[in-house]
Coordinates of C-alpha atoms and ligand atoms in Angstrom, one line a residue:
X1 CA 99.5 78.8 106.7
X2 CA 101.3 78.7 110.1
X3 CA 104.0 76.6 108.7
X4 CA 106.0 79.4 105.8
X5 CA 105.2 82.3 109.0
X6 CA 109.6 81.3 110.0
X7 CA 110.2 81.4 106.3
X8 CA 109.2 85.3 106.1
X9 CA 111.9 87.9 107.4
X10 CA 111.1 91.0 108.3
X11 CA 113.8 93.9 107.4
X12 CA 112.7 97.0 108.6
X13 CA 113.4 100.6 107.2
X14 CA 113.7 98.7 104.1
X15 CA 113.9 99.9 100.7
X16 CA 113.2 103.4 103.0
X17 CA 113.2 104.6 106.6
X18 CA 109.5 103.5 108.3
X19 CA 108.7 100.5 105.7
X20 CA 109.0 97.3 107.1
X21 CA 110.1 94.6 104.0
X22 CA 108.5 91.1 104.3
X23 CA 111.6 89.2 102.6
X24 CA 110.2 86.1 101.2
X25 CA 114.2 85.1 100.0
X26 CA 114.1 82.1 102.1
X27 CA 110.9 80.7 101.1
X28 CA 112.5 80.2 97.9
X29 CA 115.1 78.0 99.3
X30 CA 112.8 75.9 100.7
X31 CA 111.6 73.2 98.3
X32 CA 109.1 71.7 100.4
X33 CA 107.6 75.3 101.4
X34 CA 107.7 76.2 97.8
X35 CA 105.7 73.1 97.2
X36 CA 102.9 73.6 100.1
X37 CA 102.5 77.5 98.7
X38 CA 102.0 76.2 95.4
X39 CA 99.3 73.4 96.6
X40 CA 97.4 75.5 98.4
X41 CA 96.7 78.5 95.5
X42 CA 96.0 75.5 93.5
X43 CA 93.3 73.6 95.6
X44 CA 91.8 77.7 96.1
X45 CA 91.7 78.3 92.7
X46 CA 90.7 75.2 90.6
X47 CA 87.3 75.0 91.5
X48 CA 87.3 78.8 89.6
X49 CA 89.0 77.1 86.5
X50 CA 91.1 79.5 85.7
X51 CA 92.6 79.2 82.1
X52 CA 95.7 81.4 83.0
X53 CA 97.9 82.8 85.8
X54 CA 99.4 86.6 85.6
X55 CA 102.4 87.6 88.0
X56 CA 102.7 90.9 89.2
X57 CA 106.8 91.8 88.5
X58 CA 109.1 90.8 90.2
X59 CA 108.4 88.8 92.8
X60 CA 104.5 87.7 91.4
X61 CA 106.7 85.8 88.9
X62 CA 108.5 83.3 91.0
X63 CA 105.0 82.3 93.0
X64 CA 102.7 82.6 89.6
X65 CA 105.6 80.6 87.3
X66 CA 105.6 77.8 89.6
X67 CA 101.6 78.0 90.2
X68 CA 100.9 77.6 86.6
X69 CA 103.2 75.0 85.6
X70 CA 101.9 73.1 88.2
X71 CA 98.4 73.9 87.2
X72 CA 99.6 73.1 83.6
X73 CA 98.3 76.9 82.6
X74 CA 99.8 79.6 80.6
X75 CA 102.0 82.4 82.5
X76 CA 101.8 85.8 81.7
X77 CA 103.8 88.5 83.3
X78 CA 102.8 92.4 84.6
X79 CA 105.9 94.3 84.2
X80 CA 107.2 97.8 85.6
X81 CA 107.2 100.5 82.5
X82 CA 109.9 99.9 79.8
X83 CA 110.6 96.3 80.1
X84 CA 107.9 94.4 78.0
X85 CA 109.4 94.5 74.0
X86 CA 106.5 93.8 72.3
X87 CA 103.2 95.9 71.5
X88 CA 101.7 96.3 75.2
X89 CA 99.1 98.4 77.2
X90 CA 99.5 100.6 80.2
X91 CA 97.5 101.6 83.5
X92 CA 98.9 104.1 85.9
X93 CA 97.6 103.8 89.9
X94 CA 98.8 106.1 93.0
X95 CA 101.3 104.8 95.0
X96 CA 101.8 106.7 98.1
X97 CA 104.0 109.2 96.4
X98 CA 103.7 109.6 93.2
X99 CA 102.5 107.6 90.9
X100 CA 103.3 104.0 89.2
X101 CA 102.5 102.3 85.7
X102 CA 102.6 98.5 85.3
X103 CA 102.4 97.1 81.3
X104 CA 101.1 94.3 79.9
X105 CA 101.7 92.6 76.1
X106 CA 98.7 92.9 73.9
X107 CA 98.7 89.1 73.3
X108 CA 99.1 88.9 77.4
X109 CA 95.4 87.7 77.7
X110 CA 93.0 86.8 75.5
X111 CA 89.3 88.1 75.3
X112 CA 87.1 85.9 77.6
X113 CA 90.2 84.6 79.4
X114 CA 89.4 83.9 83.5
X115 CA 92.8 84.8 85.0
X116 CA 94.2 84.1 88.9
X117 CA 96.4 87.4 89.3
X118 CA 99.4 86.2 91.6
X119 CA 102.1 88.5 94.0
X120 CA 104.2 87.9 96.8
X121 CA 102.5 90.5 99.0
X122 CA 99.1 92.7 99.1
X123 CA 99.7 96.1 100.9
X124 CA 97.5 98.9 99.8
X125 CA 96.0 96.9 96.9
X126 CA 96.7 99.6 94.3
X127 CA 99.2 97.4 92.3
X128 CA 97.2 94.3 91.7
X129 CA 94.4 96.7 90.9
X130 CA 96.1 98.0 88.4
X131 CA 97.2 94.7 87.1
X132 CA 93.2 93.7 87.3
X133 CA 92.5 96.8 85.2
X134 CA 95.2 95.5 82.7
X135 CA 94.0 92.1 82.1
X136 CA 90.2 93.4 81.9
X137 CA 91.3 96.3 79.2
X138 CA 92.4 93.1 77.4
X139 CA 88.7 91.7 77.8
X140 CA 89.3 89.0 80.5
X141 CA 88.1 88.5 84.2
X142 CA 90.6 88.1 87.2
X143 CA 88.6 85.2 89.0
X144 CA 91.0 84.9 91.7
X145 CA 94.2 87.1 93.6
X146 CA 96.6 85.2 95.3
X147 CA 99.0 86.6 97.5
X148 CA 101.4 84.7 100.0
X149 CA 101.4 87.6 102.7
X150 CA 98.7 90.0 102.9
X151 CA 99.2 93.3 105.5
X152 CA 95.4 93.1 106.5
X153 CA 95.7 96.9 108.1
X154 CA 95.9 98.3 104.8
X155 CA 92.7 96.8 104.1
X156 CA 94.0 96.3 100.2
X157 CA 91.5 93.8 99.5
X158 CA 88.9 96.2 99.3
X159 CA 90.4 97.6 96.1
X160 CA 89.5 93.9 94.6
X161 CA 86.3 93.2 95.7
X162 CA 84.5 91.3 93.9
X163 CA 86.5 88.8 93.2
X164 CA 87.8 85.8 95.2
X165 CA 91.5 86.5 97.6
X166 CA 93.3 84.1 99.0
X167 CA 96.5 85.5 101.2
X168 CA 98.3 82.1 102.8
X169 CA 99.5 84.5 105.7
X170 CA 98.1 87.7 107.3
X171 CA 100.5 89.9 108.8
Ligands
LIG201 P1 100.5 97.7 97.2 O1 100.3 98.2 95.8 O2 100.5 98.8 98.2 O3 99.5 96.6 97.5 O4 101.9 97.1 97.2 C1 102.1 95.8 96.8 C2 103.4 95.6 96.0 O5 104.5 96.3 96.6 C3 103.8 94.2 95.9 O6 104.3 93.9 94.6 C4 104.8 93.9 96.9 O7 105.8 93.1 96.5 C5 105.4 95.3 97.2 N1 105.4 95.6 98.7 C6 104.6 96.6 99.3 N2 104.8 96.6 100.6 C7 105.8 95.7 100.9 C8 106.4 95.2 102.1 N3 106.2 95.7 103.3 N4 107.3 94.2 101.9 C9 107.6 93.6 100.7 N5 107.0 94.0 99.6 C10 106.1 95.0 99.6

């Protein structure tokens, strides 16, 4: 999606020395971009009829919020340890160094569910993996990953094979 490509700033040695940080700030404060992101996850992932969108914190929220009202779906968030209040589950992944945990509520997903896992960005693939393994604990399928920027060098999408990605733009 040629058109959002201006709307993506790249800030480099961001949050650390050697990163470079897609900032996707100014796609939010464009309606009409907003709009064409949000049509486009929707016309890839109806046909899979999902029966609810998860967002990968933080950013997964403002791209998976607005995807499943539009959808008229439920919304359920993946959260960073120590932030969901209610009984939840855990799975830890690698993260380059170290290692991360993302949470989920119990009541987050429902057996049988088929559930589009949404994020701003897939890099190594490790966190929407880990989000996958989350939902599936939970006895649902992830049907569909959407991401608006995928970093195709990292070759991320092989940690979610098997299941359909859609990344609006490849950087
Ligand atoms: P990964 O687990 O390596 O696929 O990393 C994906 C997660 O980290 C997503 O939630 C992204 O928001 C964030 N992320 C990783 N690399 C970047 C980057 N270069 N710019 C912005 N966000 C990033």
């Amino acid at each position: 999606m040629e058109s959002i490509k201006h709307l993506i700033r790249d800030i480099p040695d961001f949050p650390k020395k050697g990163i470079i940080f897609k900032d996707i700030t100014p796609i939010l404060g464009d309606p009409a971009a907003m709009a064409r992101i949000t049509g486009a996850f929707e016309q890839a992932f109806s046909a899979l009829q999902p029966t609810r969108i998860v967002g990968i914190e933080s950013r997964g929220f403002l791209f998976g919020a607005v995807l499943a009202g539009a959808m008229n779906l439920p919304f359920s968030p993946v959260r960073k340890p120590g932030k969901l209040p209610y009984e939840k589950i855990s799975v830890s992944y690698s993260l380059e160094y170290g290692e991360g945990t993302l949470e989920m509520h119990t009541d987050g997903v429902s057996r049988g569910e088929r559930v589009v896992v949404l994020d701003d960005l897939l890099a190594t693939g490790g966190t929407a993996a880990a989000a996958c393994q989350l939902v599936e604990k939970l006895g649902a399928q992830v049907v569909g990953l959407g991401f608006v920027i995928e970093l195709g060098f990292l070759d991320g999408a092989k940690k979610l094979a098997g299941r359909k990605i859609v990344s609006l733009v490849k950087a």
